[in-house]
């Protein structure tokens, strides 16, 4: 399954910008390759930049990485709910509140990357074991339609988006 297999009714138009960042490769390849690319990307950022804010009230690079992890967990939960329950309608989440409560003052970049790696491994196993029928199931999140497979591609596109932002505004 590739992103070109998605239909426009499988996701809200808001997510189009994230999906446009995803190459037309099988989802599992994107998740596996994205893991290695993202770990290398963050490991190559100078330590002095990890807590830098390019503007007041903007997230630091460490906060962006935590946001990527939190969002991946949320999309995994949505995918699981949509694949295994009837007519799920899930609420959204406040990403700013999540980051605010992440208590990053005591976290090293290595500990955050370890968490990222574990979450990504869980994503790979989750999507690897969905059946073709499950991948096409659609539920609602924040009152918008989302398919299981679109949630997987959004994990990849969202991650790419934030790495691009870091490259443009932080480095």
XYZ file of N, CA and C in Angstrom:
513
model
N 0.836 -1.172 0.000
C 0.000 0.000 0.000
C 0.888 1.244 0.000
N 0.582 2.132 -0.943
C 1.311 3.383 -1.090
C 0.357 4.553 -0.898
N 0.916 5.723 -0.743
C 0.086 6.904 -0.522
C -0.819 7.181 -1.720
N -0.393 6.804 -2.907
C -1.219 7.000 -4.107
C -2.475 6.127 -4.069
N -2.531 5.168 -3.159
C -3.720 4.321 -3.009
C -4.809 5.001 -2.182
N -4.463 6.069 -1.473
C -5.448 6.756 -0.627
C -6.498 7.470 -1.471
N -7.703 7.509 -0.942
C -8.782 8.298 -1.530
C -8.971 9.554 -0.688
N -9.462 10.610 -1.290
C -9.597 11.889 -0.573
C -10.587 11.816 0.589
N -11.473 10.827 0.606
C -12.423 10.695 1.717
C -11.805 10.018 2.945
N -10.525 9.655 2.862
C -9.863 8.965 3.964
C -9.163 9.900 4.935
N -9.213 11.201 4.686
C -8.562 12.163 5.560
C -9.155 13.547 5.315
N -8.988 14.406 6.303
C -9.460 15.785 6.204
C -8.483 16.588 5.343
N -8.983 17.560 4.620
C -8.158 18.386 3.736
C -6.999 19.056 4.479
N -7.178 19.337 5.771
C -6.122 19.945 6.579
C -4.819 19.145 6.491
N -4.932 17.821 6.376
C -3.768 16.944 6.386
C -3.068 16.830 5.037
N -3.617 17.435 4.003
C -3.038 17.322 2.661
C -1.569 17.775 2.629
N -1.263 18.856 3.335
C 0.123 19.362 3.308
C 1.099 18.334 3.892
N 0.683 17.590 4.904
C 1.549 16.536 5.457
C 1.687 15.383 4.466
N 0.573 14.988 3.867
C 0.600 13.850 2.949
C 1.419 14.151 1.701
N 1.465 15.408 1.286
C 2.266 15.782 0.119
C 3.758 15.630 0.373
N 4.162 15.505 1.600
C 5.579 15.354 1.955
C 6.025 13.894 1.940
N 5.090 12.992 1.683
C 5.369 11.563 1.738
C 5.639 11.027 0.334
N 6.741 10.311 0.195
C 7.055 9.673 -1.084
C 6.101 8.520 -1.346
N 5.901 8.201 -2.599
C 4.977 7.134 -2.984
C 5.664 5.773 -2.862
N 5.957 5.418 -1.616
C 6.573 4.137 -1.283
C 5.641 3.380 -0.344
N 5.830 2.084 -0.190
C 5.014 1.340 0.771
C 5.150 1.926 2.181
N 4.050 1.946 2.916
C 4.031 2.544 4.248
C 5.103 1.974 5.161
N 5.277 0.671 5.176
C 6.280 0.082 6.069
C 7.688 0.557 5.713
N 7.979 0.711 4.440
C 9.288 1.239 4.035
C 9.462 2.665 4.550
N 8.419 3.459 4.450
C 8.491 4.840 4.936
C 8.736 4.891 6.440
N 8.046 4.040 7.177
C 8.225 4.018 8.634
C 9.621 3.552 9.021
N 10.106 2.509 8.374
C 11.430 1.969 8.695
C 12.534 2.960 8.299
N 12.473 3.451 7.065
C 13.497 4.395 6.602
C 13.422 5.711 7.368
N 12.211 6.147 7.675
C 12.032 7.390 8.417
C 12.653 7.323 9.797
N 12.597 6.168 10.411
C 13.198 6.002 11.741
C 14.692 6.286 11.689
N 15.378 5.673 10.760
C 16.827 5.853 10.653
C 17.175 7.292 10.280
N 16.442 7.861 9.342
C 16.694 9.242 8.916
C 16.469 10.225 10.064
N 15.400 10.021 10.821
C 15.074 10.943 11.901
C 16.077 10.849 13.039
N 16.473 9.658 13.400
C 17.481 9.509 14.454
C 18.778 10.203 14.036
N 19.216 9.968 12.803
C 20.444 10.619 12.319
C 20.281 12.137 12.263
N 19.135 12.598 11.846
C 18.865 14.038 11.765
C 19.051 14.695 13.131
N 18.402 14.134 14.148
C 18.470 14.737 15.482
C 19.845 14.543 16.132
N 20.518 13.440 15.856
C 21.855 13.227 16.435
C 22.871 14.214 15.869
N 22.615 14.734 14.678
C 23.551 15.661 14.043
C 23.277 17.122 14.381
N 22.310 17.378 15.230
C 22.030 18.750 15.657
C 22.955 19.079 16.830
N 23.660 20.197 16.757
C 24.537 20.573 17.872
C 23.750 20.702 19.181
N 24.342 20.226 20.245
C 23.697 20.270 21.566
C 23.255 21.684 21.923
N 24.031 22.663 21.529
C 23.705 24.058 21.852
C 22.407 24.533 21.212
N 21.936 23.832 20.190
C 20.711 24.231 19.487
C 19.454 23.532 20.025
N 19.614 22.500 20.818
C 18.477 21.667 21.219
C 17.436 22.403 22.055
N 17.843 23.435 22.770
C 16.894 24.184 23.593
C 16.710 25.612 23.075
N 17.109 25.842 21.845
C 16.983 27.139 21.189
C 15.550 27.362 20.711
N 15.064 28.594 20.876
C 13.762 29.012 20.329
C 14.041 30.125 19.329
N 13.578 29.973 18.111
C 13.840 31.005 17.114
C 12.970 32.243 17.338
N 11.954 32.092 18.189
C 11.039 33.183 18.501
C 10.379 32.855 19.837
N 10.026 33.884 20.591
C 9.375 33.661 21.883
C 8.108 32.831 21.702
N 7.883 31.925 22.630
C 6.721 31.030 22.650
C 6.727 29.967 21.556
N 7.836 29.804 20.855
C 7.964 28.705 19.898
C 8.662 27.551 20.596
N 8.414 26.346 20.126
C 9.001 25.171 20.743
C 10.498 25.089 20.476
N 11.195 24.437 21.405
C 12.601 24.114 21.193
C 12.671 22.856 20.317
N 13.854 22.529 19.859
C 14.021 21.318 19.047
C 13.652 20.076 19.861
N 14.034 20.036 21.127
C 13.652 18.897 21.974
C 12.128 18.808 22.101
N 11.471 19.942 22.214
C 10.008 19.940 22.313
C 9.374 19.475 21.005
N 9.962 19.837 19.897
C 9.446 19.365 18.605
C 9.568 17.853 18.512
N 10.689 17.305 18.954
C 10.855 15.851 18.909
C 9.837 15.158 19.806
N 9.600 15.693 20.980
C 8.565 15.122 21.859
C 7.195 15.211 21.185
N 6.934 16.331 20.518
C 5.668 16.492 19.790
C 5.535 15.442 18.680
N 6.613 15.167 17.970
C 6.586 14.127 16.928
C 6.233 12.777 17.561
N 6.839 12.468 18.690
C 6.570 11.202 19.385
C 5.120 11.140 19.863
N 4.664 12.205 20.523
C 3.285 12.231 21.028
C 2.282 12.071 19.897
N 2.520 12.768 18.804
C 1.596 12.709 17.673
C 1.589 11.315 17.057
N 2.743 10.683 16.980
C 2.797 9.315 16.464
C 1.976 8.379 17.347
N 2.086 8.553 18.646
C 1.290 7.728 19.564
C -0.208 7.965 19.357
N -0.582 9.211 19.183
C -1.997 9.553 18.977
C -2.499 8.918 17.678
N -1.729 9.031 16.600
C -2.164 8.436 15.333
C -2.192 6.915 15.411
N -1.287 6.313 16.158
C -1.342 4.866 16.365
C -2.612 4.468 17.112
N -2.956 5.236 18.130
C -4.179 4.940 18.884
C -5.403 5.072 17.990
N -5.433 6.136 17.202
C -6.558 6.314 16.280
C -6.631 5.141 15.309
N -5.507 4.759 14.736
C -5.486 3.639 13.788
C -5.992 2.358 14.452
N -5.544 2.104 15.657
C -5.979 0.910 16.383
C -7.482 0.941 16.650
N -7.975 2.074 17.105
C -9.420 2.212 17.355
C -10.217 2.002 16.074
N -9.789 2.622 14.995
C -10.536 2.531 13.741
C -10.488 1.119 13.171
N -9.375 0.434 13.357
C -9.227 -0.918 12.825
C -10.041 -1.944 13.601
N -10.259 -1.682 14.896
C -10.820 -2.738 15.734
C -12.149 -2.432 16.404
N -12.718 -1.286 16.132
C -14.021 -0.997 16.743
C -14.970 -0.415 15.702
N -16.241 -0.466 16.022
C -17.257 0.036 15.096
C -17.561 1.499 15.385
N -17.570 2.296 14.327
C -17.958 3.704 14.391
C -17.253 4.511 15.478
N -15.946 4.406 15.586
C -15.262 5.206 16.602
C -15.284 6.691 16.252
N -15.442 7.512 17.262
C -15.383 8.958 17.101
C -14.534 9.487 18.250
N -13.298 9.799 17.946
C -12.333 10.181 18.962
C -12.162 11.697 19.015
N -11.872 12.183 20.197
C -11.593 13.608 20.361
C -10.175 13.904 19.886
N -9.908 15.164 19.671
C -8.572 15.588 19.306
C -7.694 15.679 20.535
N -6.494 16.205 20.370
C -5.604 16.407 21.510
C -4.963 17.778 21.375
N -4.593 18.343 22.483
C -3.974 19.667 22.507
C -2.466 19.483 22.545
N -1.832 19.607 21.385
C -0.389 19.370 21.297
C 0.415 20.338 22.150
N -0.076 21.553 22.328
C 0.638 22.515 23.171
C 0.615 22.088 24.638
N -0.516 21.583 25.080
C -0.619 21.094 26.456
C 0.286 19.879 26.662
N 0.320 18.997 25.674
C 1.178 17.815 25.771
C 2.638 18.228 25.935
N 3.105 19.149 25.096
C 4.506 19.583 25.161
C 4.778 20.289 26.481
N 3.848 21.124 26.904
C 4.013 21.867 28.157
C 4.206 20.918 29.340
N 3.536 19.781 29.310
C 3.587 18.835 30.416
C 4.590 17.697 30.215
N 5.476 17.838 29.248
C 6.436 16.775 28.937
C 7.650 16.763 29.865
N 7.834 17.793 30.671
C 8.930 17.866 31.645
C 10.283 17.546 31.007
N 10.638 18.359 30.026
C 11.869 18.120 29.276
C 13.136 18.600 29.961
N 13.008 19.316 31.051
C 14.192 19.850 31.718
C 15.166 18.764 32.154
N 14.662 17.595 32.440
C 15.516 16.510 32.925
C 15.869 15.504 31.831
N 15.405 15.726 30.614
C 15.599 14.752 29.534
C 16.797 15.093 28.659
N 17.561 14.089 28.335
C 18.646 14.256 27.370
C 18.107 13.928 25.984
N 18.805 14.382 24.974
C 18.404 14.056 23.608
C 18.481 12.548 23.381
N 19.447 11.892 23.998
C 19.558 10.429 23.842
C 18.344 9.708 24.429
N 17.853 10.167 25.577
C 16.683 9.506 26.175
C 15.437 9.754 25.326
N 15.338 10.934 24.737
C 14.180 11.233 23.877
C 14.258 10.413 22.594
N 15.452 10.293 22.026
C 15.613 9.480 20.816
C 15.366 7.996 21.091
N 15.709 7.539 22.282
C 15.401 6.151 22.647
C 13.885 5.955 22.675
N 13.182 6.907 23.268
C 11.720 6.834 23.290
C 11.161 6.852 21.870
N 11.691 7.749 21.047
C 11.251 7.821 19.648
C 11.418 6.463 18.960
N 12.584 5.853 19.133
C 12.885 4.581 18.491
C 11.903 3.487 18.911
N 11.594 3.456 20.182
C 10.662 2.444 20.697
C 9.250 2.679 20.155
N 8.825 3.926 20.137
C 7.497 4.253 19.599
C 7.433 3.890 18.116
N 8.489 4.213 17.366
C 8.481 3.888 15.935
C 8.461 2.387 15.708
N 9.213 1.636 16.501
C 9.172 0.178 16.377
C 7.760 -0.339 16.618
N 7.074 0.235 17.597
C 5.688 -0.163 17.870
C 4.787 0.179 16.690
N 5.025 1.322 16.055
C 4.236 1.715 14.883
C 4.443 0.722 13.742
N 5.679 0.353 13.526
C 5.993 -0.584 12.444
C 5.274 -1.910 12.663
N 5.347 -2.438 13.867
C 4.682 -3.709 14.169
C 3.164 -3.565 14.040
N 2.620 -2.454 14.531
C 1.174 -2.232 14.458
C 0.705 -2.240 13.008
N 1.316 -1.421 12.161
C 0.860 -1.318 10.773
C 1.200 -2.565 9.964
N 2.257 -3.246 10.310
C 2.627 -4.484 9.620
C 1.553 -5.554 9.799
N 0.871 -5.521 10.935
C -0.083 -6.589 11.249
C -1.544 -6.235 11.017
N -1.816 -5.054 10.480
C -3.187 -4.747 10.064
C -3.473 -5.473 8.756
N -4.664 -6.042 8.640
C -5.062 -6.662 7.374
C -5.380 -5.570 6.353
N -5.469 -5.955 5.088
C -5.827 -4.994 4.038
C -7.189 -4.364 4.335
N -8.136 -5.163 4.819
C -9.459 -4.627 5.160
C -9.371 -3.645 6.320
N -8.581 -3.979 7.330
C -8.433 -3.083 8.484
C -7.824 -1.748 8.075
N -6.837 -1.790 7.188
C -6.175 -0.559 6.757
C -7.137 0.414 6.076
N -8.194 -0.110 5.481
C -9.151 0.735 4.755
C -10.298 1.242 5.632
N -10.371 0.766 6.873
C -11.453 1.208 7.754
C -11.293 2.686 8.096
N -12.428 3.328 8.271
C -12.445 4.763 8.534
C -13.197 5.045 9.824
N -12.638 5.918 10.626
C -13.293 6.396 11.830
C -13.290 7.911 11.812
N -13.632 8.486 12.947
C -13.623 9.947 13.054
C -12.722 10.361 14.204
N -11.935 11.396 13.932
C -11.097 12.019 14.950
C -11.325 13.519 14.824
N -11.666 14.150 15.925
C -12.007 15.581 15.901
C -13.115 15.852 14.880
N -14.047 14.918 14.798
C -15.197 15.007 13.884
C -14.823 14.982 12.411
N -13.642 14.487 12.085
C -13.200 14.371 10.702
C -12.849 12.926 10.385
N -13.165 12.500 9.166
C -12.867 11.139 8.747
C -11.374 10.910 8.622
N -10.978 9.695 9.012
C -9.581 9.295 8.898
C -9.530 7.776 8.773
N -8.816 7.293 7.768
C -8.652 5.850 7.628
C -7.418 5.398 8.395
N -7.364 4.112 8.641
C -6.220 3.522 9.336
C -4.948 3.787 8.535
N -5.003 3.523 7.237
C -3.797 3.693 6.431
C -3.396 5.159 6.287
N -4.357 6.064 6.231
C -4.026 7.490 6.178
C -3.308 7.907 7.464
N -3.720 7.356 8.598
C -3.056 7.665 9.867
C -1.577 7.272 9.795
N -1.280 6.146 9.189
C 0.114 5.717 9.042
C 0.920 6.666 8.185
N 0.347 7.091 7.071
C 1.061 8.030 6.206
C 1.201 9.401 6.861
N 0.229 9.772 7.672
C 0.319 11.058 8.372
C 1.454 11.065 9.388
N 1.719 9.942 10.011
C 2.866 9.847 10.915
C 4.133 10.261 10.164
N 4.288 9.743 8.962
C 5.492 10.016 8.165
C 5.532 11.463 7.682
N 4.428 11.961 7.170
C 4.391 13.325 6.658
C 4.545 14.366 7.745
N 3.954 14.120 8.892
C 4.056 15.034 10.032
C 5.509 15.122 10.495
N 6.169 13.996 10.583
C 7.575 13.956 10.978
C 8.439 14.741 9.981
N 8.225 14.524 8.695
C 8.981 15.231 7.657
C 8.750 16.734 7.753
N 7.511 17.123 7.955
C 7.175 18.543 8.092
C 8.005 19.196 9.193
N 8.056 18.567 10.348
C 8.765 19.172 11.476
C 10.280 19.171 11.283
N 10.821 18.180 10.611
C 12.256 18.210 10.310
C 12.562 19.352 9.342
N 11.672 19.603 8.409
C 11.866 20.726 7.485
C 11.818 22.058 8.237
N 10.879 22.183 9.169
C 10.780 23.410 9.972
C 12.073 23.632 10.760
N 12.586 22.571 11.366
C 13.834 22.687 12.117
C 14.965 23.142 11.189
N 15.059 22.536 10.013
C 16.108 22.927 9.075
C 15.997 24.378 8.635
N 14.788 24.858 8.457
C 14.575 26.233 7.978
C 14.712 27.283 9.070
N 14.268 26.975 10.281
C 14.157 28.016 11.316
C 15.109 27.883 12.498
N 15.710 26.714 12.635
C 16.525 26.500 13.830
C 18.012 26.303 13.528
N 18.307 25.795 12.357
C 19.701 25.426 12.061
C 20.360 26.401 11.080
